PDB file of C-alpha atoms in Angstrom:
ATOM      1  CA  MET A   1     -27.028 -28.707  24.544  1.00 71.00           C
ATOM      2  CA  ARG A   2     -28.714 -31.839  23.254  1.00 89.00           C
ATOM      3  CA  HIS A   3     -30.421 -34.238  25.636  1.00 96.00           C
ATOM      4  CA  ARG A   4     -27.894 -36.927  26.545  1.00 97.00           C
ATOM      5  CA  VAL A   5     -28.959 -40.584  26.756  1.00 98.00           C
ATOM      6  CA  ALA A   6     -26.637 -43.123  28.392  1.00 98.00           C
ATOM      7  CA  VAL A   7     -27.345 -46.794  27.667  1.00 98.00           C
ATOM      8  CA  LEU A   8     -25.956 -49.160  30.301  1.00 98.00           C
ATOM      9  CA  ALA A   9     -24.649 -52.381  28.697  1.00 98.00           C
ATOM     10  CA  LEU A  10     -24.403 -55.201  31.228  1.00 97.00           C
ATOM     11  CA  ASP A  11     -22.835 -58.610  30.660  1.00 96.00           C
ATOM     12  CA  GLY A  12     -25.368 -60.845  28.942  1.00 96.00           C
ATOM     13  CA  VAL A  13     -27.072 -57.882  27.303  1.00 97.00           C
ATOM     14  CA  ILE A  14     -29.451 -58.716  24.456  1.00 96.00           C
ATOM     15  CA  PRO A  15     -28.154 -56.967  21.314  1.00 96.00           C
ATOM     16  CA  PHE A  16     -31.625 -56.172  19.968  1.00 96.00           C
ATOM     17  CA  GLU A  17     -32.666 -54.275  23.102  1.00 96.00           C
ATOM     18  CA  LEU A  18     -29.252 -52.625  23.375  1.00 97.00           C
ATOM     19  CA  GLY A  19     -29.651 -51.148  19.894  1.00 96.00           C
ATOM     20  CA  ILE A  20     -33.143 -49.714  20.382  1.00 97.00           C
ATOM     21  CA  PRO A  21     -32.147 -46.416  22.101  1.00 97.00           C
ATOM     22  CA  GLN A  22     -29.563 -45.574  19.438  1.00 96.00           C
ATOM     23  CA  ARG A  23     -31.967 -46.457  16.655  1.00 95.00           C
ATOM     24  CA  ILE A  24     -34.811 -44.334  18.066  1.00 96.00           C
ATOM     25  CA  PHE A  25     -33.157 -41.461  19.947  1.00 96.00           C
ATOM     26  CA  GLY A  26     -30.150 -41.358  17.651  1.00 92.00           C
ATOM     27  CA  ARG A  27     -32.403 -40.782  14.614  1.00 88.00           C
ATOM     28  CA  ALA A  28     -34.479 -37.986  16.167  1.00 90.00           C
ATOM     29  CA  ARG A  29     -33.956 -34.697  14.353  1.00 85.00           C
ATOM     30  CA  ILE A  30     -35.597 -31.310  14.087  1.00 80.00           C
ATOM     31  CA  LEU A  31     -37.936 -31.760  11.145  1.00 72.00           C
ATOM     32  CA  GLU A  32     -37.551 -28.206   9.885  1.00 63.00           C
ATOM     33  CA  SER A  33     -33.741 -28.614   9.765  1.00 53.00           C
ATOM     34  CA  PRO A  34     -32.856 -32.153   8.709  1.00 50.00           C
ATOM     35  CA  GLY A  35     -29.131 -31.497   8.548  1.00 52.00           C
ATOM     36  CA  ALA A  36     -26.579 -33.753  10.238  1.00 46.00           C
ATOM     37  CA  ASP A  37     -26.014 -31.278  13.092  1.00 53.00           C
ATOM     38  CA  GLU A  38     -29.666 -31.073  14.097  1.00 82.00           C
ATOM     39  CA  LYS A  39     -29.881 -34.166  16.293  1.00 89.00           C
ATOM     40  CA  LEU A  40     -32.143 -33.904  19.315  1.00 94.00           C
ATOM     41  CA  TYR A  41     -30.288 -36.487  21.444  1.00 97.00           C
ATOM     42  CA  ASP A  42     -26.725 -37.622  22.017  1.00 96.00           C
ATOM     43  CA  VAL A  43     -26.605 -41.362  22.746  1.00 97.00           C
ATOM     44  CA  VAL A  44     -23.642 -43.051  24.425  1.00 97.00           C
ATOM     45  CA  THR A  45     -23.208 -46.660  25.521  1.00 98.00           C
ATOM     46  CA  CYS A  46     -21.371 -47.387  28.757  1.00 98.00           C
ATOM     47  CA  SER A  47     -20.394 -50.271  31.003  1.00 97.00           C
ATOM     48  CA  VAL A  48     -20.151 -50.745  34.765  1.00 97.00           C
ATOM     49  CA  ARG A  49     -16.414 -51.283  34.188  1.00 96.00           C
ATOM     50  CA  PRO A  50     -13.708 -49.271  32.406  1.00 96.00           C
ATOM     51  CA  PRO A  51     -13.954 -49.244  28.603  1.00 96.00           C
ATOM     52  CA  GLY A  52     -13.605 -52.700  27.100  1.00 97.00           C
ATOM     53  CA  PRO A  53     -15.537 -55.757  25.917  1.00 97.00           C
ATOM     54  CA  VAL A  54     -18.988 -56.639  27.245  1.00 97.00           C
ATOM     55  CA  ARG A  55     -20.494 -60.074  26.686  1.00 96.00           C
ATOM     56  CA  THR A  56     -23.855 -60.338  24.951  1.00 97.00           C
ATOM     57  CA  ASP A  57     -26.262 -63.266  24.966  1.00 94.00           C
ATOM     58  CA  ALA A  58     -25.213 -63.947  21.352  1.00 95.00           C
ATOM     59  CA  ASP A  59     -21.974 -65.476  20.077  1.00 95.00           C
ATOM     60  CA  PHE A  60     -20.157 -62.151  20.114  1.00 96.00           C
ATOM     61  CA  SER A  61     -19.071 -59.442  22.509  1.00 97.00           C
ATOM     62  CA  ILE A  62     -19.229 -55.694  21.971  1.00 96.00           C
ATOM     63  CA  MET A  63     -16.522 -53.117  22.588  1.00 97.00           C
ATOM     64  CA  VAL A  64     -17.891 -50.397  24.857  1.00 97.00           C
ATOM     65  CA  GLU A  65     -15.899 -47.164  24.798  1.00 96.00           C
ATOM     66  CA  HIS A  66     -17.279 -45.557  27.965  1.00 98.00           C
ATOM     67  CA  GLY A  67     -17.092 -46.560  31.610  1.00 97.00           C
ATOM     68  CA  PRO A  68     -19.639 -45.813  34.359  1.00 98.00           C
ATOM     69  CA  GLU A  69     -18.485 -42.193  34.522  1.00 98.00           C
ATOM     70  CA  ALA A  70     -20.633 -41.557  31.432  1.00 98.00           C
ATOM     71  CA  LEU A  71     -23.708 -42.008  33.623  1.00 98.00           C
ATOM     72  CA  ALA A  72     -22.844 -38.743  35.371  1.00 98.00           C
ATOM     73  CA  THR A  73     -23.380 -36.820  32.112  1.00 96.00           C
ATOM     74  CA  ALA A  74     -26.772 -38.363  31.306  1.00 98.00           C
ATOM     75  CA  ASP A  75     -30.144 -36.693  31.272  1.00 98.00           C
ATOM     76  CA  THR A  76     -31.715 -40.110  30.664  1.00 98.00           C
ATOM     77  CA  VAL A  77     -30.301 -43.540  31.565  1.00 98.00           C
ATOM     78  CA  VAL A  78     -31.599 -46.623  29.728  1.00 98.00           C
ATOM     79  CA  VAL A  79     -31.061 -50.147  31.097  1.00 98.00           C
ATOM     80  CA  PRO A  80     -31.732 -52.831  28.442  1.00 97.00           C
ATOM     81  CA  ALA A  81     -32.403 -56.487  29.261  1.00 96.00           C
ATOM     82  CA  SER A  82     -29.634 -58.891  30.203  1.00 95.00           C
ATOM     83  CA  TYR A  83     -29.579 -62.661  30.743  1.00 91.00           C
ATOM     84  CA  GLU A  84     -26.760 -62.451  33.297  1.00 93.00           C
ATOM     85  CA  LEU A  85     -28.240 -60.332  36.076  1.00 94.00           C
ATOM     86  CA  GLY A  86     -27.206 -62.791  38.798  1.00 95.00           C
ATOM     87  CA  PRO A  87     -28.122 -61.487  42.280  1.00 96.00           C
ATOM     88  CA  VAL A  88     -30.307 -58.791  40.719  1.00 97.00           C
ATOM     89  CA  HIS A  89     -32.610 -61.434  39.232  1.00 96.00           C
ATOM     90  CA  GLU A  90     -32.220 -64.064  41.941  1.00 96.00           C
ATOM     91  CA  GLU A  91     -32.113 -62.011  45.142  1.00 97.00           C
ATOM     92  CA  GLY A  92     -33.342 -58.553  44.151  1.00 97.00           C
ATOM     93  CA  ARG A  93     -30.108 -56.762  45.029  1.00 97.00           C
ATOM     94  CA  LEU A  94     -27.508 -54.864  43.019  1.00 97.00           C
ATOM     95  CA  THR A  95     -24.026 -56.244  42.554  1.00 96.00           C
ATOM     96  CA  ASP A  96     -21.197 -54.152  43.948  1.00 96.00           C
ATOM     97  CA  GLU A  97     -20.267 -53.051  40.401  1.00 96.00           C
ATOM     98  CA  LEU A  98     -23.826 -51.948  39.627  1.00 97.00           C
ATOM     99  CA  ALA A  99     -24.218 -50.169  42.956  1.00 97.00           C
ATOM    100  CA  ALA A 100     -20.972 -48.277  42.344  1.00 97.00           C
ATOM    101  CA  ALA A 101     -22.062 -47.372  38.809  1.00 98.00           C
ATOM    102  CA  PHE A 102     -25.407 -46.039  40.034  1.00 98.00           C
ATOM    103  CA  THR A 103     -23.638 -43.571  42.352  1.00 98.00           C
ATOM    104  CA  TYR A 104     -22.653 -41.622  39.213  1.00 98.00           C
ATOM    105  CA  ILE A 105     -26.290 -40.980  38.272  1.00 98.00           C
ATOM    106  CA  ALA A 106     -27.364 -37.478  39.271  1.00 97.00           C
ATOM    107  CA  PRO A 107     -30.617 -36.941  41.186  1.00 96.00           C
ATOM    108  CA  GLY A 108     -33.455 -36.127  38.803  1.00 96.00           C
ATOM    109  CA  THR A 109     -32.046 -38.165  35.915  1.00 98.00           C
ATOM    110  CA  ARG A 110     -34.797 -39.871  33.943  1.00 98.00           C
ATOM    111  CA  MET A 111     -34.533 -43.653  34.352  1.00 98.00           C
ATOM    112  CA  VAL A 112     -35.760 -46.072  31.691  1.00 98.00           C
ATOM    113  CA  SER A 113     -35.726 -49.863  31.479  1.00 98.00           C
ATOM    114  CA  ILE A 114     -36.368 -52.181  28.553  1.00 97.00           C
ATOM    115  CA  CYS A 115     -37.798 -55.638  29.256  1.00 96.00           C
ATOM    116  CA  THR A 116     -36.079 -57.302  32.245  1.00 96.00           C
ATOM    117  CA  GLY A 117     -33.842 -54.273  32.653  1.00 97.00           C
ATOM    118  CA  GLY A 118     -36.592 -53.288  35.081  1.00 97.00           C
ATOM    119  CA  TYR A 119     -35.061 -55.726  37.585  1.00 98.00           C
ATOM    120  CA  VAL A 120     -32.083 -53.394  37.852  1.00 98.00           C
ATOM    121  CA  LEU A 121     -34.240 -50.345  38.557  1.00 98.00           C
ATOM    122  CA  ALA A 122     -36.271 -52.317  41.116  1.00 98.00           C
ATOM    123  CA  ALA A 123     -33.152 -53.654  42.849  1.00 98.00           C
ATOM    124  CA  ALA A 124     -31.916 -50.068  43.109  1.00 98.00           C
ATOM    125  CA  GLY A 125     -35.155 -49.153  44.917  1.00 97.00           C
ATOM    126  CA  LEU A 126     -36.288 -46.839  42.131  1.00 98.00           C
ATOM    127  CA  LEU A 127     -39.608 -48.634  41.593  1.00 97.00           C
ATOM    128  CA  ASP A 128     -40.768 -48.936  45.208  1.00 97.00           C
ATOM    129  CA  GLY A 129     -44.387 -47.811  45.434  1.00 97.00           C
ATOM    130  CA  ARG A 130     -44.507 -47.119  41.691  1.00 95.00           C
ATOM    131  CA  PRO A 131     -46.314 -48.748  38.775  1.00 94.00           C
ATOM    132  CA  ALA A 132     -44.038 -50.682  36.419  1.00 96.00           C
ATOM    133  CA  THR A 133     -44.010 -53.480  33.885  1.00 95.00           C
ATOM    134  CA  THR A 134     -41.657 -56.052  32.426  1.00 96.00           C
ATOM    135  CA  HIS A 135     -41.842 -59.005  30.016  1.00 94.00           C
ATOM    136  CA  TRP A 136     -45.105 -60.880  30.581  1.00 90.00           C
ATOM    137  CA  SER A 137     -43.251 -64.157  31.204  1.00 92.00           C
ATOM    138  CA  SER A 138     -41.303 -62.561  34.092  1.00 95.00           C
ATOM    139  CA  ALA A 139     -44.130 -60.527  35.623  1.00 94.00           C
ATOM    140  CA  ASP A 140     -45.078 -63.015  38.367  1.00 95.00           C
ATOM    141  CA  HIS A 141     -41.457 -63.553  39.420  1.00 97.00           C
ATOM    142  CA  PHE A 142     -40.818 -59.807  39.293  1.00 97.00           C
ATOM    143  CA  GLN A 143     -43.785 -59.144  41.583  1.00 97.00           C
ATOM    144  CA  ARG A 144     -42.726 -61.820  44.096  1.00 97.00           C
ATOM    145  CA  LEU A 145     -39.155 -60.534  44.178  1.00 98.00           C
ATOM    146  CA  PHE A 146     -40.186 -56.880  44.483  1.00 98.00           C
ATOM    147  CA  PRO A 147     -43.505 -56.786  46.380  1.00 97.00           C
ATOM    148  CA  LYS A 148     -43.359 -52.999  46.796  1.00 97.00           C
ATOM    149  CA  VAL A 149     -43.627 -52.495  43.023  1.00 97.00           C
ATOM    150  CA  ARG A 150     -47.106 -52.202  41.474  1.00 95.00           C
ATOM    151  CA  VAL A 151     -46.555 -54.523  38.500  1.00 95.00           C
ATOM    152  CA  ASP A 152     -48.897 -54.235  35.521  1.00 92.00           C
ATOM    153  CA  PRO A 153     -48.280 -57.249  33.267  1.00 89.00           C
ATOM    154  CA  ASP A 154     -50.778 -56.215  30.600  1.00 83.00           C
ATOM    155  CA  VAL A 155     -49.320 -52.984  29.189  1.00 86.00           C
ATOM    156  CA  LEU A 156     -46.555 -52.326  26.670  1.00 89.00           C
ATOM    157  CA  PHE A 157     -44.949 -49.667  28.866  1.00 92.00           C
ATOM    158  CA  VAL A 158     -45.511 -47.568  31.976  1.00 93.00           C
ATOM    159  CA  ASP A 159     -44.728 -43.855  32.123  1.00 93.00           C
ATOM    160  CA  ASP A 160     -44.440 -42.737  35.749  1.00 94.00           C
ATOM    161  CA  GLY A 161     -42.824 -39.393  35.032  1.00 92.00           C
ATOM    162  CA  ASP A 162     -39.110 -39.676  35.753  1.00 96.00           C
ATOM    163  CA  VAL A 163     -39.115 -43.494  35.769  1.00 97.00           C
ATOM    164  CA  LEU A 164     -40.379 -45.460  32.760  1.00 96.00           C
ATOM    165  CA  THR A 165     -40.439 -49.218  32.188  1.00 97.00           C
ATOM    166  CA  SER A 166     -41.285 -51.302  29.121  1.00 96.00           C
ATOM    167  CA  ALA A 167     -42.555 -54.790  28.525  1.00 93.00           C
ATOM    168  CA  GLY A 168     -40.496 -57.318  26.633  1.00 90.00           C
ATOM    169  CA  VAL A 169     -38.205 -56.883  23.655  1.00 88.00           C
ATOM    170  CA  ALA A 170     -39.906 -54.769  20.932  1.00 92.00           C
ATOM    171  CA  ALA A 171     -41.974 -52.929  23.537  1.00 93.00           C
ATOM    172  CA  GLY A 172     -38.741 -51.004  24.098  1.00 95.00           C
ATOM    173  CA  ILE A 173     -39.370 -49.415  20.695  1.00 95.00           C
ATOM    174  CA  ASP A 174     -42.857 -48.383  21.813  1.00 93.00           C
ATOM    175  CA  LEU A 175     -41.458 -46.830  24.986  1.00 95.00           C
ATOM    176  CA  CYS A 176     -38.627 -44.953  23.254  1.00 96.00           C
ATOM    177  CA  LEU A 177     -41.039 -43.572  20.639  1.00 94.00           C
ATOM    178  CA  HIS A 178     -43.323 -42.500  23.477  1.00 91.00           C
ATOM    179  CA  ILE A 179     -40.439 -40.655  25.142  1.00 95.00           C
ATOM    180  CA  VAL A 180     -39.622 -38.852  21.897  1.00 93.00           C
ATOM    181  CA  ARG A 181     -43.308 -37.986  21.510  1.00 89.00           C
ATOM    182  CA  ARG A 182     -43.355 -36.658  25.070  1.00 89.00           C
ATOM    183  CA  ASP A 183     -40.162 -34.652  24.557  1.00 92.00           C
ATOM    184  CA  HIS A 184     -40.689 -33.312  21.036  1.00 89.00           C
ATOM    185  CA  GLY A 185     -44.225 -34.036  19.845  1.00 86.00           C
ATOM    186  CA  THR A 186     -46.063 -36.478  17.640  1.00 82.00           C
ATOM    187  CA  ALA A 187     -44.603 -35.307  14.319  1.00 84.00           C
ATOM    188  CA  VAL A 188     -41.012 -36.067  15.335  1.00 89.00           C
ATOM    189  CA  ALA A 189     -41.975 -39.464  16.811  1.00 89.00           C
ATOM    190  CA  ASN A 190     -43.977 -40.366  13.711  1.00 86.00           C
ATOM    191  CA  ASP A 191     -41.052 -39.432  11.470  1.00 89.00           C
ATOM    192  CA  ILE A 192     -38.754 -41.794  13.405  1.00 92.00           C
ATOM    193  CA  ALA A 193     -41.374 -44.549  13.266  1.00 89.00           C
ATOM    194  CA  ARG A 194     -41.643 -44.200   9.499  1.00 87.00           C
ATOM    195  CA  ARG A 195     -37.874 -44.353   9.106  1.00 89.00           C
ATOM    196  CA  ASN A 196     -37.779 -47.536  11.177  1.00 88.00           C
ATOM    197  CA  VAL A 197     -40.814 -49.036   9.426  1.00 87.00           C
ATOM    198  CA  VAL A 198     -42.729 -49.520  12.681  1.00 86.00           C
ATOM    199  CA  PRO A 199     -46.124 -48.199  13.791  1.00 78.00           C
ATOM    200  CA  PRO A 200     -45.865 -44.933  15.772  1.00 76.00           C
ATOM    201  CA  HIS A 201     -48.360 -46.326  18.282  1.00 70.00           C
ATOM    202  CA  ARG A 202     -49.349 -49.967  18.795  1.00 72.00           C
ATOM    203  CA  ASP A 203     -52.796 -50.969  19.958  1.00 60.00           C
ATOM    204  CA  GLY A 204     -53.437 -53.022  23.041  1.00 57.00           C
ATOM    205  CA  GLY A 205     -51.016 -54.452  25.547  1.00 63.00           C
ATOM    206  CA  GLN A 206     -48.989 -57.579  26.206  1.00 65.00           C
ATOM    207  CA  ALA A 207     -52.097 -59.754  26.417  1.00 54.00           C
ATOM    208  CA  GLN A 208     -52.116 -60.103  22.641  1.00 50.00           C
ATOM    209  CA  PHE A 209     -48.640 -61.696  22.669  1.00 56.00           C
ATOM    210  CA  ILE A 210     -49.171 -64.330  25.366  1.00 52.00           C
ATOM    211  CA  ARG A 211     -49.215 -67.830  23.899  1.00 48.00           C
ATOM    212  CA  ARG A 212     -52.720 -69.118  23.222  1.00 42.00           C
ATOM    213  CA  PRO A 213     -54.120 -72.061  21.258  1.00 43.00           C
ATOM    214  CA  LEU A 214     -53.754 -71.442  17.533  1.00 40.00           C
ATOM    215  CA  PRO A 215     -56.974 -70.342  15.794  1.00 45.00           C
ATOM    216  CA  GLU A 216     -58.563 -72.638  13.282  1.00 48.00           C
ATOM    217  CA  ALA A 217     -57.122 -72.441   9.782  1.00 43.00           C
ATOM    218  CA  GLY A 218     -58.829 -69.792   7.708  1.00 47.00           C
ATOM    219  CA  LEU A 219     -60.478 -68.156  10.719  1.00 54.00           C
ATOM    220  CA  ALA A 220     -61.408 -64.534  10.063  1.00 60.00           C
ATOM    221  CA  THR A 221     -59.680 -61.675  11.877  1.00 80.00           C
ATOM    222  CA  THR A 222     -60.840 -58.203  12.861  1.00 89.00           C
ATOM    223  CA  THR A 223     -58.316 -56.347  10.713  1.00 87.00           C
ATOM    224  CA  ALA A 224     -60.806 -55.131   8.115  1.00 90.00           C
ATOM    225  CA  ALA A 225     -63.123 -53.746  10.793  1.00 93.00           C
ATOM    226  CA  ARG A 226     -60.278 -51.829  12.423  1.00 91.00           C
ATOM    227  CA  THR A 227     -59.193 -50.389   9.084  1.00 91.00           C
ATOM    228  CA  TRP A 228     -62.772 -49.371   8.332  1.00 94.00           C
ATOM    229  CA  ALA A 229     -63.177 -47.715  11.751  1.00 94.00           C
ATOM    230  CA  LEU A 230     -59.903 -45.787  11.459  1.00 92.00           C
ATOM    231  CA  GLY A 231     -61.162 -44.199   8.261  1.00 92.00           C
ATOM    232  CA  ARG A 232     -64.264 -42.772   9.953  1.00 93.00           C
ATOM    233  CA  LEU A 233     -63.303 -41.977  13.545  1.00 94.00           C
ATOM    234  CA  GLU A 234     -65.168 -38.672  13.364  1.00 94.00           C
ATOM    235  CA  GLN A 235     -68.452 -40.514  12.788  1.00 94.00           C
ATOM    236  CA  PRO A 236     -70.540 -42.683  15.134  1.00 94.00           C
ATOM    237  CA  ILE A 237     -69.227 -46.248  15.092  1.00 95.00           C
ATOM    238  CA  LEU A 238     -71.389 -48.993  16.548  1.00 94.00           C
ATOM    239  CA  LEU A 239     -70.104 -52.363  17.662  1.00 94.00           C
ATOM    240  CA  ARG A 240     -72.647 -54.153  15.510  1.00 94.00           C
ATOM    241  CA  ASP A 241     -71.413 -52.252  12.442  1.00 95.00           C
ATOM    242  CA  MET A 242     -67.823 -53.370  13.098  1.00 95.00           C
ATOM    243  CA  ALA A 243     -68.974 -56.955  13.608  1.00 94.00           C
ATOM    244  CA  ARG A 244     -70.953 -56.824  10.373  1.00 93.00           C
ATOM    245  CA  ARG A 245     -67.795 -55.863   8.459  1.00 91.00           C
ATOM    246  CA  GLU A 246     -66.349 -59.237   9.466  1.00 91.00           C
ATOM    247  CA  SER A 247     -69.608 -61.180   9.082  1.00 92.00           C
ATOM    248  CA  MET A 248     -69.547 -62.097  12.777  1.00 93.00           C
ATOM    249  CA  SER A 249     -71.989 -61.891  15.613  1.00 94.00           C
ATOM    250  CA  VAL A 250     -71.301 -59.111  18.105  1.00 95.00           C
ATOM    251  CA  ARG A 251     -70.340 -61.677  20.732  1.00 94.00           C
ATOM    252  CA  THR A 252     -67.890 -63.525  18.471  1.00 93.00           C
ATOM    253  CA  PHE A 253     -66.421 -60.285  17.133  1.00 94.00           C
ATOM    254  CA  THR A 254     -65.874 -58.877  20.638  1.00 94.00           C
ATOM    255  CA  ARG A 255     -64.122 -62.061  21.772  1.00 91.00           C
ATOM    256  CA  ARG A 256     -61.965 -62.257  18.648  1.00 90.00           C
ATOM    257  CA  PHE A 257     -61.113 -58.524  18.846  1.00 91.00           C
ATOM    258  CA  ARG A 258     -59.913 -58.825  22.432  1.00 88.00           C
ATOM    259  CA  GLU A 259     -57.824 -61.887  21.565  1.00 83.00           C
ATOM    260  CA  GLU A 260     -56.107 -60.075  18.698  1.00 83.00           C
ATOM    261  CA  VAL A 261     -55.742 -56.560  20.096  1.00 83.00           C
ATOM    262  CA  GLY A 262     -55.682 -57.054  23.865  1.00 79.00           C
ATOM    263  CA  VAL A 263     -58.490 -54.597  24.640  1.00 85.00           C
ATOM    264  CA  SER A 264     -62.203 -54.350  23.913  1.00 92.00           C
ATOM    265  CA  PRO A 265     -63.457 -52.640  20.719  1.00 94.00           C
ATOM    266  CA  GLY A 266     -64.740 -49.712  22.784  1.00 94.00           C
ATOM    267  CA  GLN A 267     -61.395 -49.221  24.528  1.00 92.00           C
ATOM    268  CA  TRP A 268     -59.578 -49.440  21.201  1.00 92.00           C
ATOM    269  CA  LEU A 269     -61.847 -46.823  19.611  1.00 94.00           C
ATOM    270  CA  ALA A 270     -61.278 -44.461  22.540  1.00 93.00           C
ATOM    271  CA  GLN A 271     -57.496 -44.919  22.186  1.00 89.00           C
ATOM    272  CA  GLN A 272     -57.585 -44.157  18.464  1.00 92.00           C
ATOM    273  CA  ARG A 273     -59.726 -41.067  19.000  1.00 93.00           C
ATOM    274  CA  VAL A 274     -57.367 -39.782  21.677  1.00 91.00           C
ATOM    275  CA  GLU A 275     -54.487 -40.226  19.220  1.00 88.00           C
ATOM    276  CA  ARG A 276     -56.434 -38.314  16.576  1.00 91.00           C
ATOM    277  CA  ALA A 277     -57.164 -35.556  19.106  1.00 93.00           C
ATOM    278  CA  ARG A 278     -53.483 -35.363  20.096  1.00 87.00           C
ATOM    279  CA  HIS A 279     -52.481 -34.867  16.479  1.00 88.00           C
ATOM    280  CA  LEU A 280     -55.096 -32.159  15.949  1.00 92.00           C
ATOM    281  CA  LEU A 281     -54.183 -30.349  19.173  1.00 91.00           C
ATOM    282  CA  GLU A 282     -50.518 -30.302  18.210  1.00 85.00           C
ATOM    283  CA  SER A 283     -50.762 -29.496  14.526  1.00 87.00           C
ATOM    284  CA  THR A 284     -53.874 -27.340  13.992  1.00 90.00           C
ATOM    285  CA  GLU A 285     -55.535 -24.173  15.238  1.00 91.00           C
ATOM    286  CA  LEU A 286     -58.929 -25.879  15.529  1.00 94.00           C
ATOM    287  CA  SER A 287     -61.035 -24.998  18.556  1.00 95.00           C
ATOM    288  CA  ILE A 288     -61.514 -27.587  21.296  1.00 95.00           C
ATOM    289  CA  ASP A 289     -65.104 -28.071  20.127  1.00 96.00           C
ATOM    290  CA  GLN A 290     -63.947 -28.761  16.558  1.00 96.00           C
ATOM    291  CA  VAL A 291     -61.193 -31.123  17.715  1.00 96.00           C
ATOM    292  CA  ALA A 292     -63.817 -33.012  19.700  1.00 95.00           C
ATOM    293  CA  ARG A 293     -66.013 -33.380  16.618  1.00 95.00           C
ATOM    294  CA  ASP A 294     -63.183 -34.305  14.241  1.00 95.00           C
ATOM    295  CA  ALA A 295     -61.787 -36.891  16.662  1.00 95.00           C
ATOM    296  CA  GLY A 296     -65.196 -38.492  17.116  1.00 95.00           C
ATOM    297  CA  PHE A 297     -65.870 -37.497  20.713  1.00 95.00           C
ATOM    298  CA  GLY A 298     -68.800 -35.285  19.752  1.00 93.00           C
ATOM    299  CA  THR A 299     -68.558 -32.764  22.582  1.00 95.00           C
ATOM    300  CA  ALA A 300     -65.753 -30.848  24.261  1.00 95.00           C
ATOM    301  CA  THR A 301     -66.803 -32.358  27.589  1.00 95.00           C
ATOM    302  CA  SER A 302     -66.326 -35.897  26.281  1.00 95.00           C
ATOM    303  CA  LEU A 303     -62.986 -34.925  24.742  1.00 95.00           C
ATOM    304  CA  ARG A 304     -61.768 -33.471  28.033  1.00 94.00           C
ATOM    305  CA  GLN A 305     -62.802 -36.584  29.960  1.00 93.00           C
ATOM    306  CA  HIS A 306     -61.044 -38.976  27.591  1.00 92.00           C
ATOM    307  CA  VAL A 307     -57.882 -36.906  27.151  1.00 90.00           C
ATOM    308  CA  ARG A 308     -57.520 -36.364  30.893  1.00 87.00           C
ATOM    309  CA  ALA A 309     -58.047 -40.087  31.556  1.00 85.00           C
ATOM    310  CA  ALA A 310     -55.488 -41.086  28.937  1.00 82.00           C
ATOM    311  CA  LEU A 311     -52.874 -38.325  29.294  1.00 76.00           C
ATOM    312  CA  GLY A 312     -53.457 -36.881  32.746  1.00 77.00           C
ATOM    313  CA  VAL A 313     -53.965 -33.316  31.492  1.00 81.00           C
ATOM    314  CA  SER A 314     -56.698 -31.317  29.794  1.00 89.00           C
ATOM    315  CA  PRO A 315     -56.680 -30.776  26.010  1.00 92.00           C
ATOM    316  CA  THR A 316     -55.799 -27.114  26.538  1.00 91.00           C
ATOM    317  CA  VAL A 317     -52.794 -27.922  28.730  1.00 87.00           C
ATOM    318  CA  TYR A 318     -51.668 -30.637  26.303  1.00 84.00           C
ATOM    319  CA  ARG A 319     -51.830 -28.213  23.360  1.00 87.00           C
ATOM    320  CA  ARG A 320     -49.974 -25.509  25.267  1.00 83.00           C
ATOM    321  CA  THR A 321     -47.234 -27.954  26.301  1.00 74.00           C
ATOM    322  CA  PHE A 322     -46.558 -29.317  22.846  1.00 71.00           C
ATOM    323  CA  ARG A 323     -46.786 -25.962  21.129  1.00 63.00           C
ATOM    324  CA  SER A 324     -44.196 -24.725  23.622  1.00 49.00           C
ATOM    325  CA  THR A 325     -42.040 -27.725  22.697  1.00 50.00           C
ATOM    326  CA  ALA A 326     -42.424 -26.901  19.009  1.00 47.00           C
ATOM    327  CA  ALA A 327     -41.498 -23.279  19.653  1.00 44.00           C
ATOM    328  CA  ARG A 328     -38.309 -24.377  21.445  1.00 45.00           C
ATOM    329  CA  ARG A 329     -37.306 -26.400  18.410  1.00 46.00           C
TER     330      ARG A 329
END
């Protein structure tokens, strides 16, 4: 049976966020068999009430065909953002309707929130003692309302195993692509990203989207340096060489890079090399030593350190996991 995703539409739901799970999970297919019957997920939308209209934050309502009973059939539940959370947002507690709906969710169901949908998970007690994120503009309020949650306002999403939270709005796309990548591998996630004309993995965190003074007109960016570096990840890349590509001093380049990307050049390079290593581990028979060289880490020891820091497992375990996933497909 296909993995079943239930999307909980609450009054005041934001249509963009509501549509993300269907657009990402609903388009995931086995690459070797692209026929209509080869979907990897079933996606249903449900309400906390019997089937009927649900208000959105736009000038229209949506007709939801499933009530809260659909939550009982879900392997994953997604809660998108809503502008009408009431006591959830103001007092940190579930409404009676929400509390009743949550009783349908089976233990062990994967829980996912998009943007301020994280308030619902926190009010249900699912984030106590866990790391989580939400829209950067709500992070301080979220932390005050739910002091037991370890809020990280700088990341695009947090994967804490069976509970995952995303930052604001389009970060829900990043999180859903990450879930597909975790479930079915990089190739499937990349295929969905291409179909939706979005990057399969975005650099940096929310810091790059927080409002800052506008740069001076005509001010150079670091785009060319990043493009240049991506084309030679397997080679040594020095900070001064990246700065030279933009005709900047190292100090100016580092500051500008962090403003644009949200992380330092060194952190960004490590992230890109881990992504290259993930692709090679999943799709090739190369030895760990060769993967390390081709990804730009130089040695297997360095590769292991970076992959474990980023993914929580060794390269060997990561390869075994995703090859097992591929075999199941």
